[in-house]
mmCIF file of C-alpha atoms in Angstrom:
data_model
loop_
_atom_site.group_PDB
_atom_site.id
_atom_site.type_symbol
_atom_site.label_atom_id
_atom_site.label_comp_id
_atom_site.label_asym_id
_atom_site.label_seq_id
_atom_site.Cartn_x
_atom_site.Cartn_y
_atom_site.Cartn_z
ATOM 1 C CA MET A 100 85.357 227.157 180.324
ATOM 2 C CA THR A 101 87.707 229.551 178.418
ATOM 3 C CA ASN A 102 91.055 231.206 179.029
ATOM 4 C CA GLU A 103 90.076 234.666 177.772
ATOM 5 C CA GLY A 104 91.263 236.167 181.073
ATOM 6 C CA ILE A 105 94.863 235.186 180.271
ATOM 7 C CA ASN A 106 95.696 237.688 177.568
ATOM 8 C CA PHE A 107 99.495 237.988 177.682
ATOM 9 C CA ASN A 108 102.297 236.331 175.720
ATOM 10 C CA MET A 109 104.764 234.328 177.825
ATOM 11 C CA ALA A 110 107.458 234.340 175.124
ATOM 12 C CA ASP A 111 107.427 238.152 174.846
ATOM 13 C CA LEU A 112 107.589 238.671 178.603
ATOM 14 C CA GLY A 113 110.066 235.891 179.456
ATOM 15 C CA ASP A 114 113.277 237.758 178.708
ATOM 16 C CA ALA A 115 112.179 240.896 180.521
ATOM 17 C CA LEU A 116 111.344 239.173 183.782
ATOM 18 C CA ASN A 117 113.747 238.149 186.506
ATOM 19 C CA GLU A 118 113.464 234.791 188.329
ATOM 20 C CA GLU A 119 111.258 236.159 191.089
ATOM 21 C CA ALA A 120 108.876 237.808 188.649
ATOM 22 C CA ARG A 121 108.682 234.648 186.546
ATOM 23 C CA ALA A 122 107.864 232.616 189.658
ATOM 24 C CA GLY A 123 105.120 235.103 190.508
ATOM 25 C CA LEU A 124 103.802 234.853 186.970
ATOM 26 C CA VAL A 125 103.707 231.057 187.132
ATOM 27 C CA ASN A 126 101.813 231.233 190.432
ATOM 28 C CA ALA A 127 99.386 233.753 188.936
ATOM 29 C CA LEU A 128 98.755 231.425 186.001
ATOM 30 C CA LYS A 129 98.318 228.483 188.355
ATOM 31 C CA ASN A 130 95.832 230.373 190.518
ATOM 32 C CA LYS A 131 93.954 231.595 187.452
ATOM 33 C CA LEU A 132 93.595 228.076 186.076
ATOM 34 C CA GLN A 133 92.535 226.744 189.480
ATOM 35 C CA ASN A 134 89.913 229.462 189.760
ATOM 36 C CA LEU A 135 88.620 228.681 186.290
ATOM 37 C CA ALA A 136 88.443 224.971 187.140
ATOM 38 C CA GLY A 137 86.688 225.745 190.428
ATOM 39 C CA GLN A 138 84.176 227.981 188.666
ATOM 40 C CA HIS A 139 83.460 225.227 186.153
ATOM 41 C CA ALA A 140 82.729 222.818 189.031
ATOM 42 C CA LEU A 141 80.391 225.360 190.649
ATOM 43 C CA ASP A 142 78.449 225.879 187.418
ATOM 44 C CA SER A 143 77.070 222.354 187.688
ATOM 45 C CA LEU A 144 75.541 223.044 191.119
ATOM 46 C CA SER A 145 72.156 224.511 191.957
ATOM 47 C CA PRO A 146 72.215 228.210 193.025
ATOM 48 C CA ILE A 147 71.551 227.509 196.726
ATOM 49 C CA VAL A 148 74.248 224.807 196.933
ATOM 50 C CA ARG A 149 76.642 227.074 195.023
ATOM 51 C CA LYS A 150 76.256 229.799 197.662
ATOM 52 C CA ARG A 151 76.990 227.303 200.437
ATOM 53 C CA VAL A 152 80.110 226.116 198.622
ATOM 54 C CA GLU A 153 81.278 229.711 198.154
ATOM 55 C CA VAL A 154 81.114 230.183 201.934
ATOM 56 C CA LEU A 155 83.024 226.903 202.372
ATOM 57 C CA ARG A 156 85.701 228.154 199.969
ATOM 58 C CA GLU A 157 86.145 231.271 202.091
ATOM 59 C CA ILE A 158 86.604 229.059 205.163
ATOM 60 C CA GLN A 159 89.085 226.924 203.227
ATOM 61 C CA GLY A 160 90.978 230.077 202.251
ATOM 62 C CA GLN A 161 91.240 231.110 205.908
ATOM 63 C CA HIS A 162 92.521 227.631 206.752
ATOM 64 C CA ASP A 163 95.120 227.746 203.951
ATOM 65 C CA GLU A 164 96.322 231.146 205.148
ATOM 66 C CA LEU A 165 96.846 229.771 208.670
ATOM 67 C CA GLU A 166 98.530 226.674 207.251
ATOM 68 C CA GLY A 167 100.957 228.883 205.319
ATOM 69 C CA LYS A 168 101.910 230.642 208.555
ATOM 70 C CA PHE A 169 102.322 227.246 210.218
ATOM 71 C CA PHE A 170 104.769 226.125 207.517
ATOM 72 C CA GLU A 171 106.739 229.381 207.897
ATOM 73 C CA GLU A 172 106.952 229.052 211.679
ATOM 74 C CA ARG A 173 107.815 225.365 211.451
ATOM 75 C CA ALA A 174 110.669 226.097 209.033
ATOM 76 C CA ALA A 175 111.970 228.820 211.365
ATOM 77 C CA LEU A 176 111.710 226.489 214.367
ATOM 78 C CA GLU A 177 113.532 223.692 212.533
ATOM 79 C CA ALA A 178 116.290 226.113 211.515
ATOM 80 C CA LYS A 179 116.630 227.286 215.121
ATOM 81 C CA TYR A 180 117.039 223.765 216.467
ATOM 82 C CA GLN A 181 119.342 222.685 213.663
ATOM 83 C CA LYS A 182 121.774 225.319 214.955
ATOM 84 C CA LEU A 183 121.347 224.055 218.530
ATOM 85 C CA TYR A 184 122.053 220.469 217.398
ATOM 86 C CA GLN A 185 125.371 221.350 215.708
ATOM 87 C CA PRO A 186 127.565 221.449 218.868
ATOM 88 C CA LEU A 187 126.201 218.020 219.849
ATOM 89 C CA TYR A 188 126.921 216.620 216.385
ATOM 90 C CA ALA A 189 130.451 218.079 216.618
ATOM 91 C CA LYS A 190 131.046 216.291 219.943
ATOM 92 C CA ARG A 191 129.693 213.058 218.442
ATOM 93 C CA TYR A 192 132.068 213.441 215.485
ATOM 94 C CA ASP A 193 135.091 213.955 217.743
ATOM 95 C CA ILE A 194 134.370 210.864 219.848
ATOM 96 C CA VAL A 195 133.408 208.602 216.927
ATOM 97 C CA ASN A 196 136.569 209.472 214.996
ATOM 98 C CA GLY A 197 138.928 209.429 217.979
ATOM 99 C CA VAL A 198 139.682 213.159 217.834
ATOM 100 C CA VAL A 199 139.057 213.445 221.576
ATOM 101 C CA GLU A 200 138.662 210.896 224.319
ATOM 102 C CA PRO A 201 136.079 211.238 227.072
ATOM 103 C CA GLU A 202 137.699 211.768 230.488
ATOM 104 C CA GLY A 203 138.984 208.664 232.261
ATOM 105 C CA ILE A 204 138.558 206.293 229.307
ATOM 106 C CA PRO A 205 142.227 205.944 228.122
ATOM 107 C CA ASN A 206 143.495 204.548 231.450
ATOM 108 C CA GLU A 207 140.609 202.090 231.740
ATOM 109 C CA ALA A 208 141.071 200.956 228.138
ATOM 110 C CA ALA A 209 144.796 200.454 228.667
ATOM 111 C CA MET A 210 144.168 198.383 231.791
ATOM 112 C CA ASP A 211 141.513 196.194 230.153
ATOM 113 C CA GLN A 212 142.991 195.648 226.689
ATOM 114 C CA GLY A 213 146.660 196.514 226.894
ATOM 115 C CA GLU A 214 148.208 199.751 225.669
ATOM 116 C CA ASP A 215 148.962 198.661 222.084
ATOM 117 C CA LYS A 216 145.388 197.650 221.300
ATOM 118 C CA ALA A 217 143.931 200.700 223.018
ATOM 119 C CA VAL A 218 146.126 202.971 220.880
ATOM 120 C CA GLU A 219 145.171 201.188 217.646
ATOM 121 C CA GLU A 220 141.416 201.204 218.242
ATOM 122 C CA LYS A 221 140.536 204.885 218.072
ATOM 123 C CA GLY A 222 137.029 206.197 218.386
ATOM 124 C CA VAL A 223 134.133 203.885 217.501
ATOM 125 C CA PRO A 224 135.010 201.671 214.510
ATOM 126 C CA ASP A 225 132.367 201.184 211.768
ATOM 127 C CA PHE A 226 130.024 203.600 213.537
ATOM 128 C CA TRP A 227 128.106 204.882 210.499
ATOM 129 C CA LEU A 228 128.233 201.556 208.650
ATOM 130 C CA THR A 229 126.665 199.769 211.618
ATOM 131 C CA ALA A 230 124.062 202.486 212.157
ATOM 132 C CA MET A 231 123.002 202.336 208.502
ATOM 133 C CA LYS A 232 122.935 198.547 208.368
ATOM 134 C CA ASN A 233 120.621 198.468 211.374
ATOM 135 C CA ASN A 234 118.042 200.463 209.423
ATOM 136 C CA GLU A 235 115.763 198.336 207.260
ATOM 137 C CA VAL A 236 115.545 200.814 204.371
ATOM 138 C CA LEU A 237 119.325 201.274 204.120
ATOM 139 C CA SER A 238 120.385 197.700 204.868
ATOM 140 C CA ASP A 239 118.670 196.590 201.658
ATOM 141 C CA GLU A 240 120.925 198.949 199.701
ATOM 142 C CA ILE A 241 124.274 198.009 201.288
ATOM 143 C CA THR A 242 126.091 195.033 199.749
ATOM 144 C CA GLU A 243 129.038 193.155 201.208
ATOM 145 C CA ARG A 244 131.317 194.860 198.670
ATOM 146 C CA ASP A 245 130.091 198.280 199.890
ATOM 147 C CA GLU A 246 131.044 197.613 203.497
ATOM 148 C CA GLY A 247 134.764 198.000 202.886
ATOM 149 C CA ALA A 248 134.273 201.546 201.562
ATOM 150 C CA LEU A 249 131.641 202.531 204.135
ATOM 151 C CA LYS A 250 134.062 201.672 206.944
ATOM 152 C CA TYR A 251 135.840 204.920 205.951
ATOM 153 C CA LEU A 252 132.685 207.032 206.465
ATOM 154 C CA LYS A 253 133.429 209.611 209.172
ATOM 155 C CA ASP A 254 130.268 211.739 209.264
ATOM 156 C CA ILE A 255 126.981 212.580 207.535
ATOM 157 C CA LYS A 256 125.463 216.057 207.574
ATOM 158 C CA TRP A 257 122.426 217.684 205.991
ATOM 159 C CA TYR A 258 121.446 221.249 205.164
ATOM 160 C CA ARG A 259 118.240 222.885 204.029
ATOM 161 C CA ILE A 260 118.571 224.819 200.768
ATOM 162 C CA GLU A 261 116.328 227.709 199.796
ATOM 163 C CA GLU A 262 116.873 228.322 196.077
ATOM 164 C CA PRO A 263 115.556 226.001 194.817
ATOM 165 C CA LYS A 264 113.781 224.534 197.830
ATOM 166 C CA GLY A 265 115.102 221.222 199.093
ATOM 167 C CA PHE A 266 117.931 219.725 201.128
ATOM 168 C CA LYS A 267 121.498 218.506 200.712
ATOM 169 C CA LEU A 268 123.244 215.488 202.248
ATOM 170 C CA GLU A 269 127.027 215.430 202.708
ATOM 171 C CA PHE A 270 128.985 212.213 203.341
ATOM 172 C CA TYR A 271 132.491 212.742 204.741
ATOM 173 C CA PHE A 272 135.009 209.951 204.110
ATOM 174 C CA ASP A 273 138.521 209.375 205.311
ATOM 175 C CA THR A 274 141.180 208.889 202.636
ATOM 176 C CA ASN A 275 140.479 205.447 201.215
ATOM 177 C CA PRO A 276 141.579 203.051 198.459
ATOM 178 C CA TYR A 277 138.176 203.122 196.675
ATOM 179 C CA PHE A 278 137.628 206.691 195.389
ATOM 180 C CA LYS A 279 139.410 210.042 195.285
ATOM 181 C CA SER A 280 136.795 212.394 196.763
ATOM 182 C CA THR A 281 136.560 212.653 200.535
ATOM 183 C CA VAL A 282 133.102 214.304 200.361
ATOM 184 C CA LEU A 283 130.165 212.848 198.412
ATOM 185 C CA THR A 284 126.955 214.870 198.187
ATOM 186 C CA LYS A 285 123.323 214.281 197.270
ATOM 187 C CA THR A 286 120.956 217.214 196.670
ATOM 188 C CA TYR A 287 117.163 217.041 196.424
ATOM 189 C CA HIS A 288 115.263 219.818 194.643
ATOM 190 C CA MET A 289 111.632 219.983 195.699
ATOM 191 C CA ILE A 290 108.724 221.540 193.814
ATOM 192 C CA ASP A 291 106.776 221.744 197.077
ATOM 193 C CA GLU A 292 108.846 221.030 200.179
ATOM 194 C CA ASP A 293 105.808 220.769 202.449
ATOM 195 C CA GLU A 294 104.014 218.082 200.400
ATOM 196 C CA PRO A 295 106.783 217.060 199.442
ATOM 197 C CA ILE A 296 107.010 216.810 195.636
ATOM 198 C CA LEU A 297 110.426 215.856 194.260
ATOM 199 C CA GLU A 298 111.566 217.674 191.120
ATOM 200 C CA LYS A 299 114.992 216.091 190.726
ATOM 201 C CA ALA A 300 117.994 214.741 192.620
ATOM 202 C CA ILE A 301 121.681 215.418 191.915
ATOM 203 C CA GLY A 302 124.565 213.289 193.178
ATOM 204 C CA THR A 303 128.355 213.445 193.132
ATOM 205 C CA GLU A 304 130.040 211.745 190.198
ATOM 206 C CA ILE A 305 132.420 209.384 191.999
ATOM 207 C CA GLU A 306 135.998 209.119 190.747
ATOM 208 C CA TRP A 307 136.817 205.480 191.381
ATOM 209 C CA TYR A 308 140.348 204.191 191.544
ATOM 210 C CA PRO A 309 141.161 201.568 188.865
ATOM 211 C CA GLY A 310 139.509 198.237 189.632
ATOM 212 C CA LYS A 311 137.707 199.619 192.714
ATOM 213 C CA CYS A 312 134.351 200.695 191.250
ATOM 214 C CA LEU A 313 131.580 199.228 193.421
ATOM 215 C CA THR A 314 128.683 200.086 191.099
ATOM 216 C CA GLN A 315 130.003 197.854 188.314
ATOM 217 C CA LYS A 316 131.409 194.371 188.194
ATOM 218 C CA LEU A 317 133.856 192.782 185.798
ATOM 219 C CA LEU A 318 132.743 189.669 183.940
ATOM 220 C CA LYS A 319 135.125 187.284 182.230
ATOM 221 C CA LYS A 320 134.012 184.859 179.554
ATOM 222 C CA LYS A 321 136.074 182.042 178.172
ATOM 223 C CA PRO A 322 136.482 182.181 174.400
ATOM 224 C CA LYS A 323 134.582 179.599 172.354
ATOM 225 C CA LYS A 324 136.395 176.465 171.322
ATOM 226 C CA GLY A 325 138.205 176.945 168.058
ATOM 227 C CA SER A 326 138.270 180.713 168.457
ATOM 228 C CA LYS A 327 141.406 182.426 167.182
ATOM 229 C CA ASN A 328 141.487 184.693 170.233
ATOM 230 C CA ALA A 329 142.526 182.537 173.192
ATOM 231 C CA LYS A 330 142.293 185.372 175.705
ATOM 232 C CA PRO A 331 139.178 185.530 177.944
ATOM 233 C CA ILE A 332 136.628 188.169 177.004
ATOM 234 C CA THR A 333 136.031 190.773 179.731
ATOM 235 C CA LYS A 334 133.158 193.221 180.046
ATOM 236 C CA THR A 335 131.627 195.342 182.785
ATOM 237 C CA GLU A 336 128.006 195.577 183.810
ATOM 238 C CA ASP A 337 126.114 197.602 186.418
ATOM 239 C CA CYS A 338 125.440 195.946 189.765
ATOM 240 C CA GLU A 339 123.638 196.694 193.024
ATOM 241 C CA SER A 340 125.474 199.021 195.391
ATOM 242 C CA PHE A 341 124.703 201.688 197.988
ATOM 243 C CA PHE A 342 126.870 204.031 195.922
ATOM 244 C CA ASN A 343 124.268 203.989 193.129
ATOM 245 C CA PHE A 344 122.539 206.433 195.488
ATOM 246 C CA PHE A 345 124.880 209.115 194.118
ATOM 247 C CA ASN A 346 123.721 208.436 190.556
ATOM 248 C CA PRO A 347 119.960 209.037 190.925
ATOM 249 C CA PRO A 348 117.330 208.441 188.203
ATOM 250 C CA GLN A 349 116.911 211.444 185.918
ATOM 251 C CA VAL A 350 113.699 212.802 184.424
ATOM 252 C CA PRO A 351 114.033 213.425 180.670
ATOM 253 C CA ASP A 352 113.530 217.008 179.493
ATOM 254 C CA ASP A 353 110.767 215.944 177.137
ATOM 255 C CA ASP A 354 107.972 213.842 178.662
ATOM 256 C CA GLU A 355 107.074 212.574 175.194
ATOM 257 C CA ASP A 356 110.331 210.598 175.109
ATOM 258 C CA ILE A 357 109.002 207.991 177.578
ATOM 259 C CA ASP A 358 105.992 205.705 177.490
ATOM 260 C CA GLU A 359 103.575 205.065 180.364
ATOM 261 C CA ASP A 360 105.354 201.955 181.722
ATOM 262 C CA THR A 361 108.744 203.688 181.667
ATOM 263 C CA ALA A 362 107.250 206.729 183.399
ATOM 264 C CA GLU A 363 105.764 204.546 186.139
ATOM 265 C CA GLU A 364 109.079 202.731 186.644
ATOM 266 C CA LEU A 365 110.903 206.070 186.799
ATOM 267 C CA GLN A 366 108.449 207.373 189.388
ATOM 268 C CA ASN A 367 108.981 204.276 191.552
ATOM 269 C CA GLN A 368 112.751 204.711 191.316
ATOM 270 C CA MET A 369 112.516 208.371 192.323
ATOM 271 C CA GLU A 370 110.241 207.543 195.259
ATOM 272 C CA GLN A 371 112.678 204.872 196.449
ATOM 273 C CA ASP A 372 115.599 207.270 196.041
ATOM 274 C CA TYR A 373 113.812 209.963 198.066
ATOM 275 C CA ASP A 374 112.893 207.390 200.721
ATOM 276 C CA ILE A 375 116.588 206.578 201.196
ATOM 277 C CA GLY A 376 117.565 210.256 201.364
ATOM 278 C CA SER A 377 114.820 211.232 203.800
ATOM 279 C CA THR A 378 115.618 208.195 205.985
ATOM 280 C CA ILE A 379 119.239 209.340 206.283
ATOM 281 C CA ARG A 380 118.139 212.918 207.009
ATOM 282 C CA ASP A 381 115.289 212.225 209.440
ATOM 283 C CA LYS A 382 116.427 209.037 211.187
ATOM 284 C CA ILE A 383 120.109 208.215 210.793
ATOM 285 C CA ILE A 384 121.714 211.648 211.272
ATOM 286 C CA PRO A 385 119.742 212.786 214.361
ATOM 287 C CA HIS A 386 119.622 209.336 216.024
ATOM 288 C CA ALA A 387 122.854 207.730 214.802
ATOM 289 C CA VAL A 388 123.896 206.472 218.257
ATOM 290 C CA SER A 389 120.557 204.704 218.777
ATOM 291 C CA TRP A 390 120.838 203.077 215.348
ATOM 292 C CA PHE A 391 124.421 202.001 216.110
ATOM 293 C CA THR A 392 123.403 200.343 219.398
ATOM 294 C CA GLY A 393 120.233 198.899 217.859
ATOM 295 C CA GLU A 394 117.920 200.708 220.267
ATOM 296 C CA ALA A 395 116.231 202.559 217.396
ATOM 297 C CA ILE A 396 115.321 199.284 215.671
ATOM 298 C CA GLN A 397 112.670 198.430 218.255
ATOM 299 C CA GLY A 398 110.994 201.820 217.940
ATOM 300 C CA ASP A 399 111.047 201.536 214.149
ATOM 301 C CA GLU A 400 109.564 198.038 214.308
ATOM 302 C CA LEU A 401 106.795 199.269 216.598
ATOM 303 C CA GLU A 402 105.861 201.892 214.011
ATOM 304 C CA ILE A 403 105.807 199.232 211.295
ATOM 305 C CA GLU A 404 103.747 196.897 213.498
ATOM 306 C CA ASP A 405 101.224 199.682 214.136
ATOM 307 C CA GLU A 406 100.869 200.182 210.390
ATOM 308 C CA ASP A 407 100.568 196.424 209.841
ATOM 309 C CA GLU A 408 97.931 196.179 212.590
ATOM 310 C CA ASP A 409 95.932 198.929 210.921
ATOM 311 C CA ASP A 410 96.165 197.034 207.639
ATOM 312 C CA ASP A 411 95.213 193.786 209.407
ATOM 313 C CA ASP A 412 92.229 195.506 211.036
ATOM 314 C CA ASP A 413 91.074 196.681 207.629
ATOM 315 C CA GLU A 414 91.542 193.175 206.231
ATOM 316 C CA ASP A 415 89.705 191.661 209.218
ATOM 317 C CA GLU A 416 86.813 194.048 208.680
ATOM 318 C CA ASP A 417 86.711 193.061 205.012
ATOM 319 C CA ASP A 418 86.869 189.366 205.988
ATOM 320 C CA ASP A 419 84.084 189.871 208.560
ATOM 321 C CA GLU A 420 81.955 191.571 205.928
ATOM 322 C CA GLU A 421 82.620 188.705 203.506
ATOM 323 C CA GLU A 422 81.807 186.129 206.202
ATOM 324 C CA ASP A 423 78.586 187.990 207.052
ATOM 325 C CA GLU A 424 77.649 187.991 203.383
ATOM 326 C CA GLU A 425 78.461 184.262 203.144
ATOM 327 C CA ASP A 426 76.373 183.564 206.265
ATOM 328 C CA GLU A 427 73.503 185.543 204.789
ATOM 329 C CA ASP A 428 73.821 183.583 201.539
ATOM 330 C CA GLU A 429 73.849 180.305 203.474
ATOM 331 C CA ASP A 430 70.774 181.414 205.473
ATOM 332 C CA ASP A 431 69.014 182.296 202.236
ATOM 333 C CA GLU A 432 69.906 178.875 200.816
ATOM 334 C CA GLU A 433 68.613 177.122 203.942
ATOM 335 C CA GLU A 434 65.362 179.109 203.778
ATOM 336 C CA THR A 435 64.994 178.216 200.100
ATOM 337 C CA LYS A 436 65.623 174.526 200.822
ATOM 338 C CA THR A 437 63.126 174.585 203.701
ATOM 339 C CA LYS A 438 60.507 176.227 201.529
ATOM 340 C CA LYS A 439 61.114 173.619 198.821
ATOM 341 C CA LYS A 440 60.719 170.784 201.337
ATOM 342 C CA LYS A 441 57.511 172.258 202.677
ATOM 343 C CA SER A 442 56.280 172.828 199.166
ATOM 344 C CA GLY A 443 57.182 169.203 198.268
ATOM 345 C CA ARG A 444 55.315 167.874 201.297
ATOM 346 C CA ALA A 445 52.245 169.912 200.415
ATOM 347 C CA GLN A 446 52.280 168.559 196.882
ATOM 348 C CA GLY A 447 52.780 165.009 198.178
ATOM 349 C CA ASP A 448 49.847 165.294 200.613
ATOM 350 C CA GLY A 449 47.624 166.524 197.818
ATOM 351 C CA GLN A 450 48.603 163.595 195.630
ATOM 352 C CA GLN A 451 47.929 161.084 198.386
ATOM 353 C CA GLY A 452 44.522 162.622 199.042
ATOM 354 C CA GLU A 453 43.498 162.491 195.435
ATOM 355 C CA ARG A 454 45.275 159.192 194.793
ATOM 356 C CA PRO A 455 47.153 158.874 191.558
ATOM 357 C CA PRO A 456 45.416 156.914 188.753
ATOM 358 C CA GLU A 457 47.715 153.924 189.205
ATOM 359 C CA CYS A 458 46.476 153.421 192.780
ATOM 360 C CA LYS A 459 42.853 153.674 191.731
ATOM 361 C CA GLN A 460 43.321 150.845 189.311
ATOM 362 C CA GLN A 461 44.523 148.646 192.141
#
């Protein structure tokens, strides 16, 4: 397999091409290499099988063309319904944050709790914190220290971005004693949004107020006995926090800078980071009320149980196969023992018939 068909110089053309042309060039290169690889695979087949595979490739091409249209229509449909959801999300925001009160509620609240308490308790306190804590993926990320800051979370939104492909999460906070920004963002750039393949993630650099940083903790060490410096030694170290989500793992520019173990660890971190982001986008934002009340937990657990049952079924099948093999082995052993016994009896009968020499002497 050769690359004689690719007879242009990327360095010479790079400056003259715009972004769209460069993207087209990359796709052309990709397709060329794929075709070369496919041709190499076909060369190892017999002529009749090769012709069949060529027909199959044409069918696959027709399928891929339809799939491309499906992805386009799905994206358009999602965009359409995202717009239809917005007024509902706006109403949810107003009620959660006490901007408006549903009709008839103020009088009832005043009668049940007294006017002072009803005035103090606006909206739905800790709405987003509770919703997130009720989700298994997110609850593992939220520490007790984080809860104080997340009580100020007013809303979470997401948007699809086109250039580059991906999506953006926006976290809206009320003014709080932890950090200056009232909006924290997290953006995911995807190589292939439909797969999806994550290229990189970018988060807001949080400006913490002095002594309020939740992603680091302060350690104090007593000086050693006899030390001239009697003051305790203080140092900071990184710690677990939901707010580490805004400082995602970064892929180095040069792949040669990392070894295989580091690359695997980095991949796991990126997968976990994307799992958190997609959970917020696909579960928390559209179904926040159900997560707040806990109703969504049962549905989520049912999905997990279904997956576990599938795994258990696979394990049971493996166990059954192992048991069948063990039973077969035991049956083989029993047959072998039986044959040995029969063989021993036959030898014994022969000896008794012929009488061993010792018996003859008697």
